[in-house]
């Protein structure tokens, strides 16, 4: 699984290229299971990357402690991949929908500056967005959220083995990469590359 060291290294790379924007570091699995761990790991993330905010899945009571320590937190409810037993739409029944709404409100009350709504019915996302004062960011939650997320690999078509319903592929970079690599291998096999034009 992804470790704190992994996330710090990746976040540092992002910050080198985009330090002027709002970069939110996704806290890895098991890094925020207790208040003590969350405070230590979120502080380390901010100190070592200079990131402006962290994202924590669920755990409103822990989010509150992190916010009160001076670190901006983006909340996350609905499908929470770090703890989900099955990757599927959440909140389809009344009880599940109410639990997600309650958690979203608790995350806002804890001081989260925004809340990610992942893989929930669009009607539920609309209700949550209307009831919260902070922005909602949807991923598989319909068009009524205040903002949208898609994973860049999905947008670019780099990973095609698994495509949830909410993913829209805007390019076929994987296809172009395979075409380029096959062309390279073919020309090497045939002795066409490197040609005199590509030699000193």
Short mmCIF file of C-alpha atoms in Angstrom, two decimals:
data_model
loop_
_atom_site.label_atom_id
_atom_site.label_comp_id
_atom_site.label_asym_id
_atom_site.label_seq_id
_atom_site.Cartn_x
_atom_site.Cartn_y
_atom_site.Cartn_z
CA UNK A 1 0.00 0.00 0.00
CA UNK A 2 1.00 3.64 -0.35
CA UNK A 3 3.08 4.88 2.60
CA UNK A 4 3.62 8.32 4.11
CA UNK A 5 7.05 8.41 2.49
CA UNK A 6 5.46 7.66 -0.90
CA UNK A 7 2.87 10.41 -0.52
CA UNK A 8 5.41 12.93 0.71
CA UNK A 9 7.71 12.22 -2.24
CA UNK A 10 4.85 12.50 -4.76
CA UNK A 11 3.46 15.63 -3.12
CA UNK A 12 6.90 17.24 -3.15
CA UNK A 13 7.07 16.58 -6.90
CA UNK A 14 3.64 18.16 -7.43
CA UNK A 15 4.59 21.17 -5.33
CA UNK A 16 7.76 21.73 -7.36
CA UNK A 17 5.61 22.13 -10.45
CA UNK A 18 2.50 23.78 -9.01
CA UNK A 19 3.34 25.54 -5.78
CA UNK A 20 1.11 28.55 -6.48
CA UNK A 21 -2.16 26.58 -6.68
CA UNK A 22 -4.20 24.79 -4.06
CA UNK A 23 -2.57 21.39 -3.71
CA UNK A 24 -4.28 18.95 -1.34
CA UNK A 25 -2.30 15.95 -0.12
CA UNK A 26 -4.35 12.77 0.23
CA UNK A 27 -3.40 11.22 3.55
CA UNK A 28 -2.56 7.53 3.02
CA UNK A 29 -4.25 4.56 4.62
CA UNK A 30 -3.62 4.11 8.36
CA UNK A 31 -1.97 7.55 8.67
CA UNK A 32 -4.96 9.12 10.46
CA UNK A 33 -6.43 6.23 12.44
CA UNK A 34 -5.91 7.97 15.77
CA UNK A 35 -5.74 11.64 16.75
CA UNK A 36 -2.09 11.23 17.72
CA UNK A 37 -1.19 9.63 14.37
CA UNK A 38 -3.21 12.18 12.41
CA UNK A 39 -1.59 15.16 14.12
CA UNK A 40 1.90 13.74 13.69
CA UNK A 41 1.44 12.63 10.05
CA UNK A 42 -0.49 15.68 8.83
CA UNK A 43 2.11 17.98 10.41
CA UNK A 44 4.88 15.98 8.76
CA UNK A 45 3.10 16.17 5.39
CA UNK A 46 2.72 19.95 5.62
CA UNK A 47 6.24 20.55 6.95
CA UNK A 48 8.03 18.34 4.42
CA UNK A 49 6.02 19.33 1.33
CA UNK A 50 4.75 22.88 2.08
CA UNK A 51 1.34 21.69 0.85
CA UNK A 52 -1.56 23.96 1.80
CA UNK A 53 -4.07 21.27 2.84
CA UNK A 54 -4.58 17.56 3.48
CA UNK A 55 -7.52 15.26 2.71
CA UNK A 56 -8.80 12.74 5.23
CA UNK A 57 -11.44 10.09 4.54
CA UNK A 58 -14.30 10.29 7.06
CA UNK A 59 -13.31 10.62 10.73
CA UNK A 60 -14.89 14.03 11.55
CA UNK A 61 -13.58 13.94 15.13
CA UNK A 62 -10.02 13.47 13.89
CA UNK A 63 -10.48 16.14 11.19
CA UNK A 64 -11.52 18.59 13.92
CA UNK A 65 -8.31 18.01 15.87
CA UNK A 66 -6.18 18.46 12.74
CA UNK A 67 -8.02 21.68 11.80
CA UNK A 68 -7.63 23.00 15.35
CA UNK A 69 -3.88 22.34 15.09
CA UNK A 70 -3.76 24.85 12.23
CA UNK A 71 -3.83 22.52 9.21
CA UNK A 72 -6.51 22.94 6.52
CA UNK A 73 -8.47 19.74 5.90
CA UNK A 74 -10.60 18.62 2.98
CA UNK A 75 -13.15 16.04 4.15
CA UNK A 76 -14.26 12.98 2.21
CA UNK A 77 -17.45 10.93 2.45
CA UNK A 78 -19.47 8.48 0.37
CA UNK A 79 -17.24 5.77 -1.04
CA UNK A 80 -14.08 5.80 1.06
CA UNK A 81 -11.62 3.58 -0.82
CA UNK A 82 -9.29 3.14 2.15
CA UNK A 83 -11.95 1.34 4.17
CA UNK A 84 -14.48 0.12 1.60
CA UNK A 85 -15.14 -3.61 1.48
CA UNK A 86 -16.48 -3.24 -2.06
CA UNK A 87 -15.96 -0.46 -4.59
CA UNK A 88 -19.56 0.43 -5.42
CA UNK A 89 -22.10 3.23 -5.20
CA UNK A 90 -22.78 4.24 -1.59
CA UNK A 91 -25.96 5.69 -0.07
CA UNK A 92 -28.49 4.03 -2.34
CA UNK A 93 -30.86 3.21 0.52
CA UNK A 94 -32.37 5.65 3.02
CA UNK A 95 -30.14 4.60 5.92
CA UNK A 96 -26.96 4.79 3.86
CA UNK A 97 -27.93 8.15 2.38
CA UNK A 98 -28.66 9.58 5.83
CA UNK A 99 -25.33 8.32 7.18
CA UNK A 100 -23.46 10.05 4.34
CA UNK A 101 -25.43 13.29 4.80
CA UNK A 102 -24.74 13.19 8.54
CA UNK A 103 -21.04 12.60 7.97
CA UNK A 104 -20.83 15.43 5.43
CA UNK A 105 -22.42 17.79 7.97
CA UNK A 106 -20.08 16.53 10.69
CA UNK A 107 -17.06 17.14 8.46
CA UNK A 108 -18.23 20.69 7.82
CA UNK A 109 -18.84 21.20 11.54
CA UNK A 110 -15.32 19.88 12.22
CA UNK A 111 -13.92 22.74 10.15
CA UNK A 112 -13.24 21.07 6.82
CA UNK A 113 -13.03 23.74 4.11
CA UNK A 114 -14.64 21.44 1.51
CA UNK A 115 -15.98 17.89 1.27
CA UNK A 116 -15.36 15.29 -1.43
CA UNK A 117 -18.47 13.25 -2.32
CA UNK A 118 -17.41 10.01 -3.96
CA UNK A 119 -19.59 7.55 -5.85
CA UNK A 120 -23.01 8.46 -4.47
CA UNK A 121 -26.36 9.02 -6.20
CA UNK A 122 -26.59 12.44 -7.85
CA UNK A 123 -29.79 13.23 -5.93
CA UNK A 124 -27.96 12.70 -2.63
CA UNK A 125 -25.01 14.80 -3.79
CA UNK A 126 -27.43 17.59 -4.76
CA UNK A 127 -29.06 17.49 -1.31
CA UNK A 128 -25.70 17.55 0.49
CA UNK A 129 -24.44 20.40 -1.70
CA UNK A 130 -27.58 22.42 -0.93
CA UNK A 131 -27.29 21.80 2.82
CA UNK A 132 -23.57 22.50 3.26
CA UNK A 133 -22.05 25.97 3.30
CA UNK A 134 -18.63 24.66 2.20
CA UNK A 135 -18.00 23.53 -1.40
CA UNK A 136 -18.57 19.92 -2.40
CA UNK A 137 -16.25 18.22 -4.87
CA UNK A 138 -17.79 15.29 -6.73
CA UNK A 139 -16.25 12.16 -8.16
CA UNK A 140 -19.02 9.99 -9.48
CA UNK A 141 -21.59 12.14 -7.69
CA UNK A 142 -23.37 13.93 -10.53
CA UNK A 143 -23.35 17.49 -11.82
CA UNK A 144 -24.74 19.40 -8.82
CA UNK A 145 -21.51 19.43 -6.81
CA UNK A 146 -19.51 22.66 -6.68
CA UNK A 147 -16.49 21.05 -8.37
CA UNK A 148 -15.48 17.82 -10.09
CA UNK A 149 -12.60 15.34 -9.87
CA UNK A 150 -11.43 12.77 -12.38
CA UNK A 151 -8.17 10.84 -12.09
CA UNK A 152 -5.78 12.05 -14.78
CA UNK A 153 -5.00 8.46 -15.88
CA UNK A 154 -8.72 8.02 -16.62
CA UNK A 155 -9.02 11.34 -18.47
CA UNK A 156 -6.02 10.48 -20.65
CA UNK A 157 -7.01 6.87 -21.26
CA UNK A 158 -3.85 5.47 -19.70
CA UNK A 159 -5.68 2.72 -17.78
CA UNK A 160 -8.46 0.88 -19.56
CA UNK A 161 -8.86 -2.38 -17.61
CA UNK A 162 -11.36 -0.88 -15.16
CA UNK A 163 -13.65 1.99 -16.04
CA UNK A 164 -16.38 3.01 -13.57
CA UNK A 165 -19.55 4.51 -15.02
CA UNK A 166 -18.58 8.03 -13.92
CA UNK A 167 -15.28 8.02 -15.83
CA UNK A 168 -15.12 9.84 -19.14
CA UNK A 169 -12.04 9.27 -21.26
CA UNK A 170 -10.97 12.45 -23.08
CA UNK A 171 -7.98 10.98 -24.89
CA UNK A 172 -6.27 7.75 -25.88
CA UNK A 173 -2.75 8.37 -24.63
CA UNK A 174 -2.32 4.65 -23.91
CA UNK A 175 -3.09 3.84 -27.54
CA UNK A 176 -0.63 6.45 -28.78
CA UNK A 177 2.04 5.20 -26.37
CA UNK A 178 1.58 1.60 -27.53
CA UNK A 179 1.70 2.70 -31.16
CA UNK A 180 4.93 4.64 -30.57
CA UNK A 181 6.62 1.80 -28.67
CA UNK A 182 5.61 -0.78 -31.28
CA UNK A 183 6.96 1.52 -34.02
CA UNK A 184 10.27 1.86 -32.15
CA UNK A 185 10.60 -1.91 -31.61
CA UNK A 186 9.71 -2.62 -35.24
CA UNK A 187 12.30 -0.18 -36.59
CA UNK A 188 15.01 -1.53 -34.29
CA UNK A 189 14.19 -5.10 -35.34
CA UNK A 190 14.33 -4.11 -39.01
CA UNK A 191 17.56 -2.14 -38.60
CA UNK A 192 15.92 1.13 -39.64
CA UNK A 193 16.62 2.86 -36.34
CA UNK A 194 19.02 4.36 -35.59
CA UNK A 195 19.55 5.68 -39.09
CA UNK A 196 22.42 7.95 -40.19
CA UNK A 197 20.10 10.88 -39.39
CA UNK A 198 20.06 9.72 -35.75
CA UNK A 199 23.77 8.95 -35.43
CA UNK A 200 26.84 11.13 -34.80
#
